[in-house]
mmCIF file of C-alpha atoms in Angstrom:
data_model
loop_
_atom_site.group_PDB
_atom_site.id
_atom_site.type_symbol
_atom_site.label_atom_id
_atom_site.label_comp_id
_atom_site.label_asym_id
_atom_site.label_seq_id
_atom_site.Cartn_x
_atom_site.Cartn_y
_atom_site.Cartn_z
ATOM 1 C CA UNK A 1 191.449 287.993 199.969
ATOM 2 C CA UNK A 2 194.479 286.425 201.533
ATOM 3 C CA UNK A 3 195.033 283.007 199.882
ATOM 4 C CA UNK A 4 197.415 281.810 202.583
ATOM 5 C CA UNK A 5 195.834 282.984 205.844
ATOM 6 C CA UNK A 6 197.588 280.120 207.726
ATOM 7 C CA UNK A 7 200.958 281.856 207.024
ATOM 8 C CA UNK A 8 201.664 284.982 209.012
ATOM 9 C CA UNK A 9 204.083 287.579 207.799
ATOM 10 C CA UNK A 10 205.685 289.915 210.396
ATOM 11 C CA UNK A 11 208.400 292.135 208.906
ATOM 12 C CA UNK A 12 210.746 289.776 207.020
ATOM 13 C CA UNK A 13 209.626 286.680 208.982
ATOM 14 C CA UNK A 14 206.944 284.193 208.139
ATOM 15 C CA UNK A 15 205.108 281.822 210.591
ATOM 16 C CA UNK A 16 203.120 278.958 209.347
ATOM 17 C CA UNK A 17 200.412 278.139 211.939
ATOM 18 C CA UNK A 18 198.683 275.368 209.883
ATOM 19 C CA UNK A 19 198.595 273.531 206.630
ATOM 20 C CA UNK A 20 196.067 273.243 203.951
ATOM 21 C CA UNK A 21 194.627 269.820 203.274
ATOM 22 C CA UNK A 22 191.650 269.187 201.088
ATOM 23 C CA UNK A 23 190.968 272.851 200.798
ATOM 24 C CA UNK A 24 190.691 273.103 204.563
ATOM 25 C CA UNK A 25 193.241 274.768 206.929
ATOM 26 C CA UNK A 26 194.322 272.507 209.674
ATOM 27 C CA UNK A 27 195.833 274.572 212.487
ATOM 28 C CA UNK A 28 198.578 273.579 214.869
ATOM 29 C CA UNK A 29 198.063 274.874 218.417
ATOM 30 C CA UNK A 30 201.797 274.750 219.122
ATOM 31 C CA UNK A 31 202.635 276.864 216.142
ATOM 32 C CA UNK A 32 199.895 279.186 217.079
ATOM 33 C CA UNK A 33 201.321 279.655 220.452
ATOM 34 C CA UNK A 34 204.784 280.459 218.989
ATOM 35 C CA UNK A 35 203.302 283.027 216.670
ATOM 36 C CA UNK A 36 201.097 284.631 219.468
ATOM 37 C CA UNK A 37 204.148 284.982 221.551
ATOM 38 C CA UNK A 38 205.984 286.780 218.912
ATOM 39 C CA UNK A 39 203.088 289.038 218.017
ATOM 40 C CA UNK A 40 202.462 289.628 221.701
ATOM 41 C CA UNK A 41 206.039 290.889 222.023
ATOM 42 C CA UNK A 42 205.459 293.282 219.115
ATOM 43 C CA UNK A 43 202.197 294.593 220.404
ATOM 44 C CA UNK A 44 202.862 294.712 224.238
ATOM 45 C CA UNK A 45 206.641 294.625 224.675
ATOM 46 C CA UNK A 46 209.373 292.157 225.555
ATOM 47 C CA UNK A 47 207.848 291.197 228.952
ATOM 48 C CA UNK A 48 204.737 289.683 227.157
ATOM 49 C CA UNK A 49 204.424 285.874 227.410
ATOM 50 C CA UNK A 50 201.728 283.209 227.262
ATOM 51 C CA UNK A 51 201.588 281.528 230.657
ATOM 52 C CA UNK A 52 201.341 277.773 230.964
ATOM 53 C CA UNK A 53 198.380 278.022 233.233
ATOM 54 C CA UNK A 54 196.426 279.965 230.675
ATOM 55 C CA UNK A 55 196.994 277.562 227.760
ATOM 56 C CA UNK A 56 193.749 275.652 228.260
ATOM 57 C CA UNK A 57 191.846 278.895 228.125
ATOM 58 C CA UNK A 58 193.965 280.065 225.165
ATOM 59 C CA UNK A 59 193.011 276.772 223.268
ATOM 60 C CA UNK A 60 189.299 277.497 223.760
ATOM 61 C CA UNK A 61 189.771 280.950 222.417
ATOM 62 C CA UNK A 62 191.868 280.062 219.491
ATOM 63 C CA UNK A 63 189.429 277.180 218.547
ATOM 64 C CA UNK A 64 186.603 279.749 218.581
ATOM 65 C CA UNK A 65 188.539 282.439 216.535
ATOM 66 C CA UNK A 66 189.682 280.089 213.884
ATOM 67 C CA UNK A 67 186.007 278.712 213.916
ATOM 68 C CA UNK A 68 187.026 275.139 214.493
ATOM 69 C CA UNK A 69 183.356 273.957 214.898
ATOM 70 C CA UNK A 70 184.328 270.468 215.880
ATOM 71 C CA UNK A 71 186.703 271.333 218.754
ATOM 72 C CA UNK A 72 184.339 273.968 219.938
ATOM 73 C CA UNK A 73 181.485 271.544 220.065
ATOM 74 C CA UNK A 74 183.566 269.187 222.133
ATOM 75 C CA UNK A 75 184.181 271.932 224.619
ATOM 76 C CA UNK A 76 180.575 273.228 224.761
ATOM 77 C CA UNK A 77 181.343 276.421 222.717
ATOM 78 C CA UNK A 78 178.841 277.769 220.337
ATOM 79 C CA UNK A 79 180.645 279.352 217.387
ATOM 80 C CA UNK A 80 177.476 281.395 216.512
ATOM 81 C CA UNK A 81 177.649 283.251 219.877
ATOM 82 C CA UNK A 82 180.043 285.796 221.041
ATOM 83 C CA UNK A 83 182.716 285.478 223.886
ATOM 84 C CA UNK A 84 182.312 286.697 227.390
ATOM 85 C CA UNK A 85 185.822 286.666 228.853
ATOM 86 C CA UNK A 86 185.887 287.161 232.630
ATOM 87 C CA UNK A 87 188.687 287.019 235.269
ATOM 88 C CA UNK A 88 190.423 288.923 237.905
ATOM 89 C CA UNK A 89 192.077 292.381 237.281
ATOM 90 C CA UNK A 90 195.265 292.085 235.259
ATOM 91 C CA UNK A 91 194.857 288.588 234.187
ATOM 92 C CA UNK A 92 195.355 289.404 230.514
ATOM 93 C CA UNK A 93 191.717 289.581 229.128
ATOM 94 C CA UNK A 94 192.171 292.758 227.087
ATOM 95 C CA UNK A 95 195.627 291.793 225.825
ATOM 96 C CA UNK A 96 194.264 288.392 224.666
ATOM 97 C CA UNK A 97 191.320 289.907 222.797
ATOM 98 C CA UNK A 98 193.651 292.426 221.176
ATOM 99 C CA UNK A 99 196.161 289.712 220.153
ATOM 100 C CA UNK A 100 193.503 287.202 218.837
ATOM 101 C CA UNK A 101 192.420 289.781 216.447
ATOM 102 C CA UNK A 102 195.428 288.802 214.403
ATOM 103 C CA UNK A 103 194.958 285.089 214.501
ATOM 104 C CA UNK A 104 192.264 284.587 211.765
ATOM 105 C CA UNK A 105 190.878 287.993 210.598
ATOM 106 C CA UNK A 106 189.427 286.212 207.475
ATOM 107 C CA UNK A 107 187.297 284.274 210.056
ATOM 108 C CA UNK A 108 186.547 286.653 212.944
ATOM 109 C CA UNK A 109 187.092 290.391 213.397
ATOM 110 C CA UNK A 110 185.749 292.934 215.762
ATOM 111 C CA UNK A 111 186.393 296.458 217.026
ATOM 112 C CA UNK A 112 187.493 296.767 220.676
ATOM 113 C CA UNK A 113 185.958 299.686 222.579
ATOM 114 C CA UNK A 114 186.412 300.497 226.170
ATOM 115 C CA UNK A 115 183.064 300.689 228.009
ATOM 116 C CA UNK A 116 184.087 303.880 229.697
ATOM 117 C CA UNK A 117 184.612 305.605 226.324
ATOM 118 C CA UNK A 118 181.042 304.601 225.276
ATOM 119 C CA UNK A 119 179.629 306.192 228.415
ATOM 120 C CA UNK A 120 181.651 309.397 227.882
ATOM 121 C CA UNK A 121 180.346 309.525 224.263
ATOM 122 C CA UNK A 122 176.789 309.097 225.622
ATOM 123 C CA UNK A 123 177.256 311.875 228.154
ATOM 124 C CA UNK A 124 178.359 314.234 225.372
ATOM 125 C CA UNK A 125 176.077 313.048 222.528
ATOM 126 C CA UNK A 126 173.078 311.465 224.104
ATOM 127 C CA UNK A 127 171.004 308.636 222.725
ATOM 128 C CA UNK A 128 172.656 308.640 219.156
ATOM 129 C CA UNK A 129 175.546 306.902 220.942
ATOM 130 C CA UNK A 130 173.063 303.943 221.524
ATOM 131 C CA UNK A 131 172.015 303.944 217.897
ATOM 132 C CA UNK A 132 175.745 303.751 216.813
ATOM 133 C CA UNK A 133 176.068 300.231 218.311
ATOM 134 C CA UNK A 134 172.636 298.933 217.023
ATOM 135 C CA UNK A 135 174.200 297.957 213.669
ATOM 136 C CA UNK A 136 175.519 294.729 211.986
ATOM 137 C CA UNK A 137 179.116 295.115 213.176
ATOM 138 C CA UNK A 138 181.157 293.020 215.590
ATOM 139 C CA UNK A 139 182.256 294.693 218.822
ATOM 140 C CA UNK A 140 184.282 293.812 221.840
ATOM 141 C CA UNK A 141 183.209 295.804 224.893
ATOM 142 C CA UNK A 142 186.260 296.028 227.096
ATOM 143 C CA UNK A 143 186.035 296.145 230.845
ATOM 144 C CA UNK A 144 182.295 295.857 231.262
ATOM 145 C CA UNK A 145 181.345 296.971 234.725
ATOM 146 C CA UNK A 146 183.887 299.648 235.341
ATOM 147 C CA UNK A 147 182.016 302.261 233.423
ATOM 148 C CA UNK A 148 179.964 304.992 235.347
ATOM 149 C CA UNK A 149 176.274 305.476 234.801
ATOM 150 C CA UNK A 150 175.555 307.762 231.800
ATOM 151 C CA UNK A 151 174.085 311.218 232.395
ATOM 152 C CA UNK A 152 172.694 313.265 229.537
ATOM 153 C CA UNK A 153 170.619 316.364 230.245
ATOM 154 C CA UNK A 154 170.185 315.193 233.845
ATOM 155 C CA UNK A 155 168.727 311.739 232.768
ATOM 156 C CA UNK A 156 170.535 308.778 233.964
ATOM 157 C CA UNK A 157 171.104 305.795 231.729
ATOM 158 C CA UNK A 158 172.603 302.357 232.231
ATOM 159 C CA UNK A 159 174.260 302.721 228.790
ATOM 160 C CA UNK A 160 175.877 299.364 228.482
ATOM 161 C CA UNK A 161 172.760 297.693 229.693
ATOM 162 C CA UNK A 162 170.670 299.442 226.985
ATOM 163 C CA UNK A 163 173.368 298.551 224.258
ATOM 164 C CA UNK A 164 173.339 294.932 225.317
ATOM 165 C CA UNK A 165 169.577 294.705 225.066
ATOM 166 C CA UNK A 166 169.807 296.266 221.429
ATOM 167 C CA UNK A 167 172.651 293.928 220.602
ATOM 168 C CA UNK A 168 170.522 290.923 221.687
ATOM 169 C CA UNK A 169 167.705 291.976 219.456
ATOM 170 C CA UNK A 170 170.061 292.373 216.595
ATOM 171 C CA UNK A 171 171.756 288.998 217.444
ATOM 172 C CA UNK A 172 168.386 287.207 217.318
ATOM 173 C CA UNK A 173 167.149 288.895 214.204
ATOM 174 C CA UNK A 174 170.125 288.155 212.150
ATOM 175 C CA UNK A 175 170.273 284.622 213.530
ATOM 176 C CA UNK A 176 166.855 283.968 212.310
ATOM 177 C CA UNK A 177 167.389 285.532 208.893
ATOM 178 C CA UNK A 178 170.645 283.829 208.288
ATOM 179 C CA UNK A 179 169.515 280.474 209.458
ATOM 180 C CA UNK A 180 167.430 280.274 206.182
ATOM 181 C CA UNK A 181 170.054 281.968 203.900
ATOM 182 C CA UNK A 182 172.666 280.375 201.597
ATOM 183 C CA UNK A 183 175.324 282.579 203.234
ATOM 184 C CA UNK A 184 174.829 280.869 206.568
ATOM 185 C CA UNK A 185 175.664 277.508 204.949
ATOM 186 C CA UNK A 186 178.817 278.963 203.660
ATOM 187 C CA UNK A 187 180.029 279.897 207.118
ATOM 188 C CA UNK A 188 179.173 283.605 207.213
ATOM 189 C CA UNK A 189 177.908 284.765 210.564
ATOM 190 C CA UNK A 190 175.638 287.409 212.024
ATOM 191 C CA UNK A 191 176.531 290.326 214.275
ATOM 192 C CA UNK A 192 178.502 289.187 217.336
ATOM 193 C CA UNK A 193 179.290 290.941 220.578
ATOM 194 C CA UNK A 194 182.316 290.091 222.735
ATOM 195 C CA UNK A 195 182.989 291.303 226.294
ATOM 196 C CA UNK A 196 185.770 291.512 228.853
ATOM 197 C CA UNK A 197 184.870 291.880 232.387
ATOM 198 C CA UNK A 198 186.151 291.502 235.988
ATOM 199 C CA UNK A 199 182.705 290.794 237.206
ATOM 200 C CA UNK A 200 181.214 287.301 237.823
ATOM 201 C CA UNK A 201 177.791 286.348 236.563
ATOM 202 C CA UNK A 202 176.140 287.267 239.995
ATOM 203 C CA UNK A 203 177.696 290.833 239.870
ATOM 204 C CA UNK A 204 176.679 291.280 236.218
ATOM 205 C CA UNK A 205 173.149 290.594 237.204
ATOM 206 C CA UNK A 206 173.254 293.073 240.068
ATOM 207 C CA UNK A 207 174.769 295.696 237.774
ATOM 208 C CA UNK A 208 172.575 295.353 234.665
ATOM 209 C CA UNK A 209 169.482 293.577 235.896
ATOM 210 C CA UNK A 210 167.914 290.091 235.339
ATOM 211 C CA UNK A 211 166.621 290.972 231.852
ATOM 212 C CA UNK A 212 170.102 291.811 230.474
ATOM 213 C CA UNK A 213 171.720 288.768 232.253
ATOM 214 C CA UNK A 214 169.094 286.502 230.899
ATOM 215 C CA UNK A 215 169.847 287.741 227.309
ATOM 216 C CA UNK A 216 173.548 287.443 227.885
ATOM 217 C CA UNK A 217 173.226 283.698 228.478
ATOM 218 C CA UNK A 218 171.866 283.421 224.889
ATOM 219 C CA UNK A 219 174.425 285.737 223.437
ATOM 220 C CA UNK A 220 177.675 284.617 224.922
ATOM 221 C CA UNK A 221 180.052 281.635 225.626
ATOM 222 C CA UNK A 222 181.380 282.209 229.054
ATOM 223 C CA UNK A 223 185.151 281.665 229.248
ATOM 224 C CA UNK A 224 186.686 282.355 232.594
ATOM 225 C CA UNK A 225 190.179 282.763 233.945
ATOM 226 C CA UNK A 226 190.926 281.029 237.219
ATOM 227 C CA UNK A 227 190.018 283.262 240.251
ATOM 228 C CA UNK A 228 193.583 282.765 241.347
ATOM 229 C CA UNK A 229 195.132 283.852 238.025
ATOM 230 C CA UNK A 230 198.088 286.036 238.595
ATOM 231 C CA UNK A 231 198.172 289.765 237.867
ATOM 232 C CA UNK A 232 200.449 289.877 234.810
ATOM 233 C CA UNK A 233 200.880 293.693 235.146
ATOM 234 C CA UNK A 234 203.038 293.401 238.230
#
């Protein structure tokens, strides 16, 4: 267990992104931005930067991933749910989810998996791929909506739709069991699912159906880039 999670070490450099007062870490958003810019350069190259117009959205995500329950409540974010991060192509959704893995791994961690890879796995291995994601582990399904329909032995399957239904069942089951447990009061949380997507809510419903869309409302905090957000890949 890292006794100083508010101090980040990158090579020979240390970055203090908060301070401990009364056994609680009080994070500093300006220092977090400095650290994330440095870490972004290391992960994505020298052209990476945090854009001024994205800072309000970044503040929401940072508050969520450090599990700042007070700030999240002020912004209408439920820390027990996952994140559905939507926005135009190239606005930086995937990069942010990769970057924020490094912010507070003692609080929140997850495995990022491209949705296309999940469908390719289904096409090769069949329904055991669906079972793989029905477990108490945190995932981020990247680029929801770009994946093809799955086909295994001539049977079509909306693979991510089925997985999201299973993840909803897992989410509600563990929510109920943990709501009565001691671990819940200590801040431990149940399985969470995160998503990045270029689709809006209407397009998600068209692609995955009303049943999935209804459950997504219960599972996710919707955080959205501005529709005019620039393409950072250019």
